[in-house]
Tab-separated table of C-alpha atoms in Angstrom:
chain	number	residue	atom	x	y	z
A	1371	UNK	CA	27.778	140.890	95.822
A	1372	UNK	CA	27.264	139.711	92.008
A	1373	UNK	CA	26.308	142.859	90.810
A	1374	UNK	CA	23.937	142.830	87.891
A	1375	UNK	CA	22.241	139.337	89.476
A	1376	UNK	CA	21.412	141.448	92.422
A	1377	UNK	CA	22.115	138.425	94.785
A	1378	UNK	CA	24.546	138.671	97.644
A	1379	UNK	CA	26.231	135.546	99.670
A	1380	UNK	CA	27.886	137.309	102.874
A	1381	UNK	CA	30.429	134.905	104.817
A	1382	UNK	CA	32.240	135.973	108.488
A	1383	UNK	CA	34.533	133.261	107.528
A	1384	UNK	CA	35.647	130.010	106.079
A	1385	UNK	CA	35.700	128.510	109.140
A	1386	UNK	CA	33.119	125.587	109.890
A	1387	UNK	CA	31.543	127.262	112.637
A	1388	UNK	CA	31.054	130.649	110.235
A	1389	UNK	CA	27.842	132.325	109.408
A	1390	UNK	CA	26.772	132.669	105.824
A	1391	UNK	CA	23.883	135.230	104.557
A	1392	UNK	CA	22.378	134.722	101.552
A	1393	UNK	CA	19.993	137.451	99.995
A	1394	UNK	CA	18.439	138.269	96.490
A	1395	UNK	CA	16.142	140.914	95.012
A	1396	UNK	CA	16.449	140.758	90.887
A	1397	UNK	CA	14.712	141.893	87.572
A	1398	UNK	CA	13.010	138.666	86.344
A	1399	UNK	CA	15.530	137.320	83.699
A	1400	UNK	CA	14.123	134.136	82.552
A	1401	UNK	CA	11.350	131.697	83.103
A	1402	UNK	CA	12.376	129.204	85.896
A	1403	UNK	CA	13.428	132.116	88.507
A	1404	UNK	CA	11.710	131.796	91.669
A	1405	UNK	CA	9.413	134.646	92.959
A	1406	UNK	CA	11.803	135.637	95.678
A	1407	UNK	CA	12.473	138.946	96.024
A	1408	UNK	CA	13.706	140.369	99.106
A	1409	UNK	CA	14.087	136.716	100.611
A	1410	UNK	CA	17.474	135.147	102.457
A	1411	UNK	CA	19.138	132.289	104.162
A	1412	UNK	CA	21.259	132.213	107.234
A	1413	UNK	CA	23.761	129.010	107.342
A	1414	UNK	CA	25.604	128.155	110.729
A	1415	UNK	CA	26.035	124.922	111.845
A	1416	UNK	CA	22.952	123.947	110.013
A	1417	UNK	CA	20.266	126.230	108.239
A	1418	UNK	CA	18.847	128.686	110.359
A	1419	UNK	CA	16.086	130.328	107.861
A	1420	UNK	CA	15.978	128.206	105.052
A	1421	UNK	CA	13.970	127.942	101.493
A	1422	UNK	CA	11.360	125.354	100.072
A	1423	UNK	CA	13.960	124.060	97.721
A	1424	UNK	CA	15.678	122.678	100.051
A	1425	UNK	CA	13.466	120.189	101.634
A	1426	UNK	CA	11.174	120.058	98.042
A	1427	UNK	CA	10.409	116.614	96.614
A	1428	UNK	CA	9.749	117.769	93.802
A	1429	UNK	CA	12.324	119.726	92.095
A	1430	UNK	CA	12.902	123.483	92.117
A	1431	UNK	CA	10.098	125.199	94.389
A	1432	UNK	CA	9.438	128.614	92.439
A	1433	UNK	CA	6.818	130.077	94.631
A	1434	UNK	CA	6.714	132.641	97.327
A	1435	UNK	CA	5.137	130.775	99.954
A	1436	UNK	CA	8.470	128.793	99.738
A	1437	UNK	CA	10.515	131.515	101.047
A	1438	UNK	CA	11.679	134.251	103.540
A	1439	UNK	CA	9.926	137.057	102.284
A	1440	UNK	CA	6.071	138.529	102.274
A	1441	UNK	CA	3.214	137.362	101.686
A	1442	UNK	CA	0.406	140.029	100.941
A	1443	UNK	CA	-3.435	138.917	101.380
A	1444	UNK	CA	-2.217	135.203	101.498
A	1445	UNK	CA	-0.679	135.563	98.082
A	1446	UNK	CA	2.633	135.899	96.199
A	1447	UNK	CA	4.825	137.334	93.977
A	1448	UNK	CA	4.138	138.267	90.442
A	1449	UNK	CA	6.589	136.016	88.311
A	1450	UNK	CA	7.273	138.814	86.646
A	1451	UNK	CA	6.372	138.344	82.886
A	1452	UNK	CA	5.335	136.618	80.152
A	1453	UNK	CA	7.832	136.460	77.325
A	1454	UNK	CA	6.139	134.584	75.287
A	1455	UNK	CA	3.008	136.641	75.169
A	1456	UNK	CA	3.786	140.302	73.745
A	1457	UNK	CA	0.784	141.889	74.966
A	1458	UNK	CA	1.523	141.605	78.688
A	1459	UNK	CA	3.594	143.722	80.889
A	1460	UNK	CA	7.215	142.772	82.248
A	1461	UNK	CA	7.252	144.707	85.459
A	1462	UNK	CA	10.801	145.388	86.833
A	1463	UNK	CA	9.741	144.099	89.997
A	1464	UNK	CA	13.049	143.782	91.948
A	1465	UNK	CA	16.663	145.681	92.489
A	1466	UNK	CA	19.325	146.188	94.599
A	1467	UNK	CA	19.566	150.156	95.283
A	1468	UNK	CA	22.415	150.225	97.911
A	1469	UNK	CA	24.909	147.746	98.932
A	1470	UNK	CA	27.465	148.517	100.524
A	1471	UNK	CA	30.223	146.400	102.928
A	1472	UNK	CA	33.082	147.277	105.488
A	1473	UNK	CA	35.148	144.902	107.469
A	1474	UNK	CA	32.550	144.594	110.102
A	1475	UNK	CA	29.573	144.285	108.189
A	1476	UNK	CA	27.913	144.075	105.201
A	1477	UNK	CA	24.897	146.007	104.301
A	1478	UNK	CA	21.886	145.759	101.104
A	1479	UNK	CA	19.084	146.814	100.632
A	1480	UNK	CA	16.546	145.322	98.123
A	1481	UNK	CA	13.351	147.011	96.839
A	1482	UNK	CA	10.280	144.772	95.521
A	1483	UNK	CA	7.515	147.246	95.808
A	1484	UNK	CA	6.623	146.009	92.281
A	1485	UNK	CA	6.542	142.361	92.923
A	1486	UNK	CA	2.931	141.959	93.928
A	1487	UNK	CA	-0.096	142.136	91.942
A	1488	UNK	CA	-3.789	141.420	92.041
A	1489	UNK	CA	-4.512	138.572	90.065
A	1490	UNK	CA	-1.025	137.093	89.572
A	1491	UNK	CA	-1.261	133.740	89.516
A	1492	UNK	CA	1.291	130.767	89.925
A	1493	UNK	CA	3.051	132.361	86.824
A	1494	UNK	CA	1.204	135.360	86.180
A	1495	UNK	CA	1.855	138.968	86.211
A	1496	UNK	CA	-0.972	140.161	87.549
A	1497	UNK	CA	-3.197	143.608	87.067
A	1498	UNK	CA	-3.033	146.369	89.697
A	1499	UNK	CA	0.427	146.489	91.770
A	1500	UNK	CA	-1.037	145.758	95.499
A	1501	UNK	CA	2.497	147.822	97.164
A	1502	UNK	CA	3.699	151.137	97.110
A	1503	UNK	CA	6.410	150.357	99.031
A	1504	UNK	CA	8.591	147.452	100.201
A	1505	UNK	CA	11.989	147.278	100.261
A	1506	UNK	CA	14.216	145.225	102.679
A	1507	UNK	CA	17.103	146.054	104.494
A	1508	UNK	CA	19.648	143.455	105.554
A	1509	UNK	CA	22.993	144.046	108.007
A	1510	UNK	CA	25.360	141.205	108.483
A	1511	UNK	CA	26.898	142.573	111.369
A	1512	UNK	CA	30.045	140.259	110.860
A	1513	UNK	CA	30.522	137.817	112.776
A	1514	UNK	CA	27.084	136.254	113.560
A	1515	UNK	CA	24.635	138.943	114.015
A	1516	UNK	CA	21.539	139.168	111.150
A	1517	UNK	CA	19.818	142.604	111.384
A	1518	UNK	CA	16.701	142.284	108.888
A	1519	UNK	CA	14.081	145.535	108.489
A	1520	UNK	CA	11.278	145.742	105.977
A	1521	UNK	CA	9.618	149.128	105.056
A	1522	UNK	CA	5.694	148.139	103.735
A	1523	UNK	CA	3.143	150.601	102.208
A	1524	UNK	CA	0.053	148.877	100.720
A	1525	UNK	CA	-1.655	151.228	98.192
A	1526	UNK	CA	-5.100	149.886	100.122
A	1527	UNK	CA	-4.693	149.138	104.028
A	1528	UNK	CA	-6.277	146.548	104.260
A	1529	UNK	CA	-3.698	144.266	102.076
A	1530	UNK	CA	-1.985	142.680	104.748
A	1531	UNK	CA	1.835	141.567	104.864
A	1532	UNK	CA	2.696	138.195	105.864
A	1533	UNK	CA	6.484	137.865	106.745
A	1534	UNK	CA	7.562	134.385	105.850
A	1535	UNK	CA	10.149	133.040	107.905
A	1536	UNK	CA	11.118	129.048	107.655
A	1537	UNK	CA	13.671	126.887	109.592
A	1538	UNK	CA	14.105	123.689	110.248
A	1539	UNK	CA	13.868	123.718	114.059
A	1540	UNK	CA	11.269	126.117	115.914
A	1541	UNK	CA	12.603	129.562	116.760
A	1542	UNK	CA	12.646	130.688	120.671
A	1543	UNK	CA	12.708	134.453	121.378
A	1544	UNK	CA	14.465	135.319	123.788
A	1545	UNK	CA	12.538	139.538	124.943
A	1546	UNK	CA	12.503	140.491	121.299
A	1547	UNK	CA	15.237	138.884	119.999
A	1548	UNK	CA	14.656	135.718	117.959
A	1549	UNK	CA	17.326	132.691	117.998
């Protein structure tokens, strides 16, 4: 966990067959940051939930859509900021409030209620915050188990959530587990 950055890459090993857990839910520190919060990857053997920069033809893919996290009303993240223009707001719009990790699993939960705005734009930041709540909870239940749990309040109901999940291959589920 690279405290500070907020980002977390969990491993069960170094072996070739292990499964790594990426995750990240950060304060906006610069321009060229995607609008992420809350979003992972899962590596074994392959990507099992992967990102838009990974398969972009075009360079570093900053926006939401591009990654595992929500959607609300069909639109993204805020990107946080404009530093260049001193009369906007910089909203703090992601954070790591508990991590914690044993030597069965690691645990972290990431809070972007502020991340989503009316009116934010590709690069934006957007005028009344659309969440109340959403934070994220993530267990790596070492070795290859992904536990993933999202807590969302809309201030208005009828904002709806989207949860963005992307692979390369089509997930089966299996009762109500997903593989």
């Amino acid at each position: 966990f690279a405290e500070g950055n907020d980002w977390l890459n969990s491993r069960s090993s170094w072996d070739d067959s292990a499964v790594s857990v990426s995750f990240v839910c950060t304060n906006r520190i610069q321009g060229h940051q995607a609008q992420d919060q809350n979003a992972f990857v899962i590596y074994r053997n392959g990507f099992q939930a992967t990102h838009g920069n990974l398969h972009s033809l075009w360079g570093l893919y900053q926006l939401t859509d591009g990654y595992n996290t929500l959607l609300i009303d069909g639109s993204g993240q805020a990107s946080g900021g404009n530093w260049d223009e001193p009369t906007q707001t910089v909203h703090d719009i992601g954070n790591v409030p508990r991590f914690e990790e044993g030597d069965d699993y690691v645990y972290i939960v990431g809070d972007a209620s502020d991340a989503y705005y009316t009116n934010a734009g590709q690069f934006g930041n957007g005028e009344e915050r659309l969440l109340d709540i959403f934070t994220r909870e993530l267990v790596h239940l070492l070795p290859n188990c992904v536990v993933v749990y999202d807590r969302v309040v809309a201030r208005d109901p009828a904002h709806m959530p989207t949860w963005l999940l992307h692979t390369d291959d089509a997930p089966v589920f299996t009762g109500t587990r997903l593989e």
